[in-house]
Amino acid sequence: MSLNLVTLLYLLASVCFIQALKGLSHPTTARRGNTFGMVGMALAVVTTAALILKLSDMKAAGLSYVLLGLVVGGSVGAIMAKRVEMTKMPELVAFMHSMIGLAAVCIAVAVVAEPAAFGIHEEGVVGLPFGNRIELFIGTFVGAITFSGSVIAFGKLSGKYKLRVFQGAPVTFSGQHALNAILGLSMLGCGIWFVATQEWMPFVIMAAIAFVLGVLIIIPIGGADMPVVVSMLNSYSGWAAAGIGFSLNNPMLIVAGSLVGSSGAILSYIMCKAMNRSFFNVILGGFGQEGGTTTGKQEQRPVKSGSSDDAAFMMSNAESVIIVPGYGLAVSRAQHALKELAHKLGEKGVRVRYAIHPVAGRMPGHMNVLLAEAEIPYDQVFEMEDINPEFRETDVVLVLGANDVVNPAAKTPGSPIFGMPILEASMARTVIVNKRSMASGYAGLDNDLFYMDKTMMVFGDAKKVLEDMVKALEAL
Amino acid sequence: MEIVSHTVTNLIIFVLAIYVGYHVVWTVTPALHTPLMAVTNALSAVIIVGAMLAAALTEGNLAKWMGVAAVTLASVNVFGGFLVTRRMLEMFKKKDRATGTEKAETAGAKH
């Protein structure tokens, strides 16, 4: 198998990867896209195995090590993919980012130890070529930051661990940014030292600093900003892969890495825009704390509250209902109850649609998957831009566990969330809001929507309330 | 004539690939952003190719076991990423079929 053939097969695999992403433009083509991705990956792995056989004179001893890793890692991955609950997707994704980061570091160490095995050792030159050293430095530190950052993000997302750095609330201390800057500069210094001398010591120090830096970068970011963090780490894991591709002179790795890197960057941008925050504002962190202070000075205002039965009656008499699901819905596992309600309303001739805000859930597109899991047809599920003009013509809006994303304060200049794109639930004729209590959302703001004359609050756990509504509809 | 260095060729590929990535990812429907992240996890696990070289072709213990570790970590993502993406996409498909049969049933009832 000539190297030219290997490279051409890698090219074919790269095209498959692009197809895998392209397929995701519509749910009907997405599965074919995913198959393309799998075919591309299989092609890449088989080609590499053939290359290894050729380079080691048909001795399969080396491949047994590969098989060992493949079987162990593959079964872990397959089991996780099968068992994971859809509400836990963000954790799984964060976990997988950390895998990529650590793998990139491992590969970089192996390359530094034995460059000859990767065919990047130049005849007559001691050590690695200069360019590859720079690329290894970049691949290693991006990988290390991705790893430790993702571990922290995983902890914050799961919220199960007592350790302070794994708590949702941001960890901030004075001199934080200065410390990060100093560490960043010393990492760069060690990198230059490594590039100049190719010694182990600067390499190890550089990697160690990068691991610490990954932790420090993520801890000041609050739990509410996790969609941005997860997208950002997604992007980093891609750049780490591309960095390894550069060091190994492998165009396929560079292509795949850049695809992932730009994908993560675009998702971060979309998330920041939906939260009305600049990327740097999120990265510099500490957002959750500001929110805590503004909640104190609210005066008590009267709200209209009603029972599930009242709400069910109002909806059954409506022509059209738009449901705005928030993360509270997923937390109380009410998706199936929601589907039941929508089905009952549909039977009564009510037109039911769902409106999804880009940051509903804990990662981009999370709410869509949660609704899909409950077998809610995707043609009833609408994105913010598409459904916003429809609220005016809608009889009843049912807001379930969402708060800031329907807050009309976003239209008032001077409000902390001014300019944030919102779902215009307040435009509908009647609004029913289900919440556990009057507590404010992540932004710590009072929501005028709750105090409007046309709004009825239904307090209680989303699942319980929805089940009561279904019962009430059956009785009607 | 001087040969163009690997780094420069790689840079060309890198820049063009970012360009492709940028345009392809903007076409992804927001409803499928979570599957997009899962599948990109699987795609970046293509570094398994480098890990395989490390595990199979190196001689020293350090490099070899680093390679095995990297193969293991990357294959978690290869399998986990693609399979979980498929699982999610199946959910989007199931509803397709459900509404399809519903429609078929109502159509049948009318006749």
XYZ file of C-alpha atoms in Angstrom:
587
model
C 0.000 0.000 0.000
C 1.727 3.138 -1.170
C 1.697 6.320 0.854
C -0.086 8.045 -2.015
C -2.947 5.559 -1.809
C -3.090 6.011 1.967
C -3.327 9.760 1.556
C -6.039 9.437 -1.082
C -8.073 7.180 1.195
C -7.642 9.739 3.947
C -8.996 12.326 1.523
C -12.051 10.142 0.936
C -12.541 9.854 4.705
C -12.307 13.646 5.034
C -15.047 14.055 2.424
C -17.201 11.608 4.410
C -16.694 13.743 7.530
C -17.875 16.856 5.709
C -20.913 14.909 4.488
C -21.640 13.835 8.075
C -21.988 17.477 9.125
C -23.817 18.486 5.983
C -26.459 15.809 6.577
C -27.458 17.515 9.809
C -29.139 20.319 7.865
C -32.408 18.386 8.129
C -33.661 15.552 10.358
C -34.467 13.389 7.326
C -30.928 13.494 5.919
C -29.169 13.405 9.293
C -29.062 9.641 9.690
C -27.472 9.184 6.281
C -24.942 11.838 7.294
C -24.124 9.929 10.441
C -23.564 6.784 8.388
C -21.173 8.760 6.190
C -19.297 9.728 9.329
C -19.031 6.114 10.483
C -17.884 4.966 7.046
C -15.264 7.710 6.977
C -13.994 6.752 10.406
C -13.868 3.050 9.523
C -11.983 3.920 6.350
C -9.483 5.999 8.326
C -8.890 3.270 10.894
C -8.607 0.409 8.382
C -6.266 2.411 6.148
C -4.051 3.218 9.103
C -4.014 -0.432 10.165
C -2.903 -1.400 6.647
C -0.231 1.285 6.744
C 1.013 -0.032 10.080
C 1.195 -3.567 8.674
C 3.234 -2.326 5.752
C 5.601 -0.255 7.861
C 6.215 -3.089 10.326
C 6.879 -5.646 7.555
C 3.560 -7.435 7.965
C 4.160 -8.125 11.635
C 0.845 -7.817 13.426
C 2.354 -7.638 16.924
C 2.010 -3.831 17.044
C -1.614 -3.992 16.006
C -2.503 -6.142 18.998
C -1.841 -3.116 21.198
C -4.157 -1.094 18.992
C -6.822 -3.766 19.256
C -6.519 -3.789 23.040
C -7.225 -0.075 23.245
C -9.933 -0.263 20.623
C -11.848 -3.026 22.392
C -11.605 -1.466 25.855
C -12.384 2.084 24.742
C -14.962 0.998 22.199
C -16.993 -1.013 24.665
C -16.910 1.774 27.252
C -18.087 4.222 24.596
C -20.796 1.932 23.264
C -22.178 1.222 26.730
C -22.243 4.904 27.613
C -23.958 5.798 24.355
C -26.641 3.206 25.014
C -27.274 4.010 28.654
C -27.004 7.782 28.846
C -30.203 9.647 29.624
C -31.006 12.491 27.279
C -31.069 14.990 30.149
C -27.457 13.965 30.807
C -26.257 14.657 27.245
C -24.284 17.782 28.233
C -22.280 15.760 30.755
C -21.587 13.044 28.197
C -20.428 15.610 25.658
C -18.168 17.309 28.227
C -16.765 13.911 29.155
C -16.021 13.126 25.535
C -14.253 16.465 25.065
C -11.949 15.549 27.913
C -11.176 12.213 26.211
C -10.023 14.026 23.072
C -7.921 16.468 25.071
C -6.143 13.749 27.007
C -5.644 11.575 23.913
C -4.033 14.537 22.139
C -1.603 15.004 25.027
C -0.767 11.272 25.063
C -0.054 11.285 21.341
C 2.124 14.376 21.673
C 4.184 12.689 24.402
C 4.640 9.614 22.200
C 5.744 11.809 19.281
C 8.296 13.649 21.387
C 9.625 10.328 22.696
C 9.931 8.580 19.328
C 9.463 10.857 16.326
C 10.852 8.227 13.980
C 7.811 5.993 14.481
C 5.589 8.663 12.944
C 7.777 9.264 9.921
C 8.419 12.871 10.822
C 12.057 12.306 11.690
C 14.346 13.892 9.110
C 17.436 11.983 8.088
C 20.613 13.445 9.520
C 18.784 15.864 11.817
C 18.816 15.287 15.558
C 15.324 15.330 17.042
C 12.158 16.762 15.537
C 12.009 19.268 12.702
C 11.528 22.809 13.970
C 8.027 23.249 12.541
C 6.774 20.049 14.151
C 8.018 21.185 17.553
C 5.899 24.332 17.369
C 2.905 22.274 16.269
C 3.443 19.748 19.058
C 3.609 22.555 21.591
C 0.297 23.959 20.353
C -1.385 20.541 20.134
C -0.271 19.649 23.653
C -1.366 22.779 25.465
C -4.712 22.979 23.685
C -5.270 19.299 24.466
C -4.333 19.724 28.114
C -6.589 22.767 28.566
C -9.426 20.911 26.846
C -8.983 17.960 29.183
C -8.917 19.695 32.541
C -11.473 22.315 31.479
C -13.888 19.619 30.368
C -13.472 17.729 33.620
C -14.502 20.857 35.536
C -17.384 21.483 33.112
C -18.501 17.875 33.569
C -18.517 18.304 37.343
C -20.434 21.589 37.170
C -23.009 20.099 34.803
C -23.661 16.973 36.811
C -23.873 18.930 40.083
C -23.462 15.698 42.043
C -20.020 16.354 43.445
C -19.382 18.173 46.697
C -15.995 19.567 45.605
C -16.164 23.372 45.429
C -14.771 23.625 41.875
C -17.532 21.295 40.665
C -20.323 23.523 42.004
C -22.451 25.576 39.640
C -21.615 28.859 41.370
C -18.566 30.587 39.900
C -15.299 30.438 41.815
C -13.658 33.859 41.792
C -10.784 35.321 43.752
C -8.793 38.514 43.527
C -5.905 38.472 41.105
C -7.537 35.667 39.149
C -6.983 37.224 35.743
C -3.431 38.250 36.677
C -2.681 34.678 37.765
C -4.094 33.315 34.510
C -2.000 35.786 32.535
C 1.185 34.869 34.418
C 0.522 31.145 33.960
C -0.273 31.700 30.285
C 2.964 33.585 29.748
C 5.080 31.023 31.607
C 3.425 28.281 29.541
C 4.382 30.191 26.412
C 7.912 30.595 27.770
C 8.250 26.875 28.401
C 6.849 26.267 24.932
C 9.520 28.444 23.339
C 12.140 26.723 25.499
C 10.866 23.348 24.286
C 10.810 24.453 20.656
C 14.386 25.706 20.955
C 15.881 22.718 22.780
C 13.408 19.825 22.468
C 14.030 18.841 26.077
C 11.592 16.942 28.261
C 11.614 19.325 31.175
C 10.046 22.375 29.488
C 7.577 20.049 27.756
C 6.388 18.552 31.027
C 6.208 21.913 32.809
C 4.326 23.370 29.848
C 1.787 20.518 29.908
C 1.380 20.785 33.685
C 0.718 24.531 33.502
C -1.801 23.930 30.714
C -3.690 21.419 32.865
C -3.879 23.956 35.712
C -4.884 26.707 33.306
C -7.759 24.606 31.988
C -9.161 24.375 35.521
C -8.683 28.092 36.197
C -10.346 29.135 32.955
C -13.561 27.217 33.635
C -14.086 27.675 37.415
C -15.114 31.363 37.261
C -17.898 30.593 34.791
C -21.333 30.113 36.324
C -23.642 27.146 35.820
C -26.024 29.169 33.644
C -23.301 29.785 31.080
C -22.597 26.100 30.575
C -24.042 26.032 27.020
C -21.268 28.434 26.007
C -18.596 26.516 27.898
C -19.562 23.188 26.389
C -19.547 24.688 22.874
C -16.218 26.375 23.545
C -14.591 23.149 24.735
C -16.072 21.454 21.679
C -14.169 23.958 19.606
C -10.944 23.449 21.616
C -11.092 19.682 21.174
C -11.230 20.271 17.415
C -8.232 22.606 17.465
C -6.334 20.056 19.557
C -7.026 17.394 16.926
C -5.931 19.788 14.181
C -2.756 20.556 16.139
C -1.924 16.847 16.290
C -2.671 16.657 12.559
C -0.093 19.391 11.953
C 2.553 17.602 14.039
C 1.962 14.308 12.213
C 1.615 15.965 8.776
C -1.756 14.278 8.412
C -4.205 16.332 6.302
C -7.215 14.233 7.382
C -6.679 15.125 11.030
C -6.328 18.772 10.079
C -9.576 18.707 8.076
C -11.562 16.886 10.785
C -10.082 19.085 13.514
C -10.894 22.302 11.672
C -14.458 21.164 10.991
C -14.974 20.474 14.689
C -13.158 23.631 15.721
C -15.255 25.892 13.545
C -18.432 24.043 14.523
C -17.752 24.635 18.209
C -16.869 28.267 17.564
C -20.118 28.871 15.683
C -22.161 27.197 18.430
C -20.431 29.345 21.065
C -21.276 32.435 19.029
C -24.928 31.386 18.680
C -25.196 30.695 22.421
C -23.579 34.003 23.404
C -25.894 35.889 21.085
C -28.959 34.116 22.492
C -27.877 35.076 26.013
C -27.092 38.619 24.907
C -23.539 38.431 26.215
C -20.211 38.899 24.574
C -17.897 35.935 24.427
C -15.332 37.681 26.649
C -17.993 38.549 29.180
C -18.787 34.844 29.548
C -15.138 33.780 29.625
C -14.150 36.359 32.242
C -16.957 34.904 34.298
C -18.521 35.666 37.654
C -21.998 36.176 36.191
C -23.974 34.132 38.721
C -22.893 36.405 41.585
C -24.194 39.641 40.098
C -27.561 37.954 39.719
C -27.672 37.072 43.411
C -27.511 40.693 44.565
C -30.323 42.114 42.430
C -32.955 39.705 43.737
C -33.060 41.276 47.193
C -34.725 44.574 46.371
C -37.967 43.450 44.763
C -41.258 44.546 46.191
C -44.081 42.082 46.471
C -46.546 42.439 43.630
C -49.868 40.655 43.283
C -50.086 37.783 40.810
C -53.105 35.906 39.571
C -52.792 32.224 40.279
C -55.063 29.412 39.201
C -55.375 25.658 39.304
C -54.410 23.098 36.683
C -58.112 22.597 35.983
C -58.596 26.273 35.128
C -55.598 26.157 32.844
C -56.810 22.981 31.131
C -60.219 24.554 30.568
C -58.683 27.677 29.034
C -56.520 25.652 26.692
C -59.314 23.355 25.587
C -61.346 26.395 24.521
C -58.468 27.919 22.582
C -57.942 27.672 18.846
C -54.184 27.623 19.096
C -51.735 26.983 21.930
C -47.997 27.583 21.925
C -45.980 25.736 24.548
C -42.690 27.286 25.741
C -40.635 24.571 27.435
C -37.683 25.467 29.657
C -35.104 23.435 31.466
C -37.399 23.090 34.491
C -39.511 20.822 32.321
C -36.610 18.482 31.677
C -35.563 18.486 35.322
C -38.953 17.221 36.445
C -38.988 14.714 33.542
C -42.302 16.011 32.319
C -41.735 15.641 28.563
C -43.968 12.589 28.300
C -46.741 14.218 30.314
C -46.403 17.223 28.022
C -46.793 15.041 24.958
C -49.904 13.513 26.482
C -51.361 16.974 27.083
C -50.587 18.091 23.534
C -52.183 14.931 22.188
C -55.365 15.490 24.201
C -55.533 19.112 23.033
C -54.992 17.979 19.459
C -57.935 15.619 19.776
C -60.072 18.571 20.800
C -59.069 20.404 17.629
C -56.606 22.784 19.278
C -53.533 23.619 17.198
C -50.502 22.932 19.418
C -46.983 24.168 18.659
C -43.763 24.380 20.641
C -41.455 27.387 20.763
C -37.797 26.724 21.537
C -35.399 29.417 22.679
C -31.784 28.724 21.632
C -30.619 28.480 25.253
C -33.469 26.285 26.511
C -31.647 23.382 28.120
C -28.029 22.936 29.079
C -26.440 22.787 25.646
C -27.301 23.938 22.117
C -30.340 22.082 20.788
C -30.808 20.184 24.056
C -34.540 20.914 24.332
C -35.189 19.656 20.799
C -33.647 16.312 21.697
C -35.627 16.108 24.937
C -38.862 16.736 23.038
C -37.835 14.264 20.345
C -37.270 11.661 23.044
C -40.882 12.136 24.127
C -41.858 11.492 20.490
C -43.124 14.980 19.880
C -43.147 15.463 16.082
C -40.421 17.875 15.019
C -42.722 19.671 12.601
C -44.613 21.010 15.648
C -41.390 22.354 17.152
C -40.340 25.839 16.047
C -37.248 27.972 16.486
C -37.502 31.426 18.001
C -37.305 33.451 14.753
C -39.981 31.350 13.092
C -42.545 31.390 15.856
C -42.183 34.897 17.274
C -44.540 36.543 14.721
C -47.163 33.885 15.570
C -47.597 34.796 19.244
C -49.882 37.758 18.362
C -52.373 35.391 16.751
C -52.238 32.839 19.547
C -54.933 32.341 22.168
C -52.960 30.665 24.931
C -49.239 30.416 25.635
C -48.209 27.800 28.174
C -44.807 28.609 29.708
C -43.280 25.599 31.467
C -40.256 26.199 33.656
C -38.879 29.026 31.514
C -38.269 32.525 32.834
C -35.633 34.852 31.381
C -36.312 33.726 27.814
C -39.869 35.142 28.001
C -39.050 38.242 30.055
C -40.381 41.350 28.272
C -37.775 43.400 30.184
C -35.454 42.497 27.327
C -37.318 45.158 25.325
C -36.806 47.879 27.962
C -33.640 49.943 27.599
C -31.660 49.943 30.832
C -32.634 46.453 31.872
C -29.672 44.143 32.455
C -31.011 41.779 29.825
C -31.929 44.550 27.337
C -31.342 43.329 23.808
C -31.531 39.643 24.641
C -33.655 37.873 22.041
C -36.788 36.535 23.724
C -39.845 34.517 22.856
C -42.642 37.060 22.663
C -45.045 35.157 24.895
C -46.399 38.421 26.295
C -48.005 39.165 22.906
C -50.457 36.271 23.180
C -54.057 36.773 24.326
C -53.635 34.669 27.457
C -50.504 33.406 29.170
C -50.358 30.454 31.551
C -47.094 30.147 33.460
C -46.111 27.059 35.393
C -43.326 27.568 37.925
C -42.426 26.016 41.215
C -42.305 29.380 43.006
C -41.853 33.076 42.272
C -38.046 32.726 42.420
C -36.245 34.644 39.691
C -34.315 33.071 36.827
C -30.590 32.952 36.239
C -30.372 36.638 35.437
C -31.866 37.370 38.876
C -34.529 39.594 37.358
C -38.175 39.974 38.142
C -40.337 39.027 35.179
C -43.135 41.471 34.279
C -44.858 38.763 32.295
C -45.933 37.105 35.560
C -47.770 40.211 36.771
C -49.739 40.963 33.615
C -53.534 40.936 33.726
C -53.742 38.238 31.102
C -51.325 35.970 32.925
C -52.335 33.115 35.168
C -49.718 31.425 37.323
C -50.015 27.720 38.045
C -47.583 26.852 40.824
C -46.169 23.384 41.279
C -43.905 20.757 39.818
C -44.189 20.697 36.020
C -44.878 16.974 35.792
C -47.590 17.007 38.458
C -49.258 20.062 36.933
C -49.223 18.578 33.421
C -50.667 15.292 34.635
C -53.444 17.176 36.437
C -54.149 19.109 33.239
C -54.440 15.878 31.276
C -56.873 14.498 33.851
C -58.918 17.685 33.737
C -59.052 17.494 29.929
C -60.271 13.917 30.090
C -63.046 14.972 32.469
C -64.227 17.838 30.242
C 13.635 24.212 -6.909
C 12.955 24.527 -3.225
C 10.219 22.234 -1.880
C 7.334 23.874 -0.026
C 7.547 22.923 3.646
C 5.000 20.572 5.186
C 3.891 23.248 7.592
C 2.880 25.572 4.760
C 0.947 22.849 2.928
C -0.757 21.957 6.197
C -1.636 25.572 6.776
C -3.314 25.766 3.359
C -5.404 22.689 4.165
C -6.200 24.090 7.610
C -7.454 27.445 6.341
C -9.546 25.905 3.574
C -11.014 23.328 5.949
C -12.060 26.055 8.401
C -13.749 27.761 5.473
C -15.642 24.589 4.577
C -16.494 23.962 8.234
C -17.813 27.478 8.682
C -20.169 27.229 5.735
C -21.324 23.679 6.397
C -22.045 24.240 10.080
C -24.211 27.302 9.426
C -26.516 25.085 7.360
C -27.105 22.775 10.344
C -30.628 23.241 11.669
C -30.685 24.504 15.289
C -32.898 21.568 16.233
C -29.966 19.245 15.590
C -27.260 21.184 17.441
C -26.956 18.546 20.153
C -26.437 15.698 17.658
C -23.975 18.030 15.900
C -21.899 18.263 19.061
C -22.035 14.520 19.607
C -20.965 13.770 16.053
C -18.162 16.347 16.155
C -16.920 14.543 19.259
C -16.711 11.397 17.199
C -15.023 13.232 14.332
C -12.304 14.801 16.451
C -11.614 11.290 17.702
C -10.027 10.729 14.288
C -6.798 11.450 16.167
C -7.098 7.724 16.834
C -5.073 7.475 13.629
C -2.107 9.114 15.328
C -2.725 7.056 18.452
C -2.626 3.822 16.422
C 0.772 4.745 14.976
C 2.010 5.452 18.491
C 0.688 2.171 19.881
C 1.868 -0.036 17.023
C 5.096 1.440 15.698
C 6.944 2.774 18.746
C 9.473 0.692 20.627
C 10.001 2.387 23.975
C 7.586 1.673 26.814
C 6.621 5.293 27.391
C 5.603 5.989 23.812
C 3.903 2.621 23.392
C 1.707 2.889 26.474
C 0.936 6.509 25.757
C -0.236 5.255 22.372
C -2.393 2.519 23.883
C -3.916 5.033 26.281
C -4.633 7.418 23.413
C -6.229 4.658 21.317
C -8.439 3.739 24.274
C -9.487 7.332 24.966
C -10.135 8.081 21.308
C -12.136 4.905 20.707
C -14.443 5.819 23.597
C -15.338 8.815 21.469
C -15.413 7.043 18.125
C -17.948 4.500 19.328
C -19.697 6.631 21.929
C -19.987 9.655 19.644
C -21.408 7.942 16.592
C -23.705 5.629 18.541
C -25.199 8.317 20.730
C -25.714 10.492 17.650
C -27.506 7.651 15.948
C -29.634 7.105 19.036
C -30.656 10.751 19.076
C -31.364 10.834 15.349
C -33.521 7.709 15.695
C -35.703 9.691 18.063
C -36.231 12.310 15.402
C -37.088 9.547 12.967
C -39.505 7.659 15.213
C -41.840 10.603 15.260
C -41.708 10.729 11.502
C -43.120 7.264 11.401
C -45.597 7.894 14.215
C -47.132 10.888 12.441
C -47.012 8.978 9.190
C -49.093 6.129 10.559
C -51.410 8.564 12.270
C -51.980 10.340 8.999
C -52.471 7.017 7.259
C -55.002 5.995 9.886
C -57.009 9.190 9.651
C -56.895 8.953 5.871
C -58.094 5.365 6.138
C -60.903 6.382 8.477
C -62.165 8.961 6.009
C -62.549 6.462 3.207
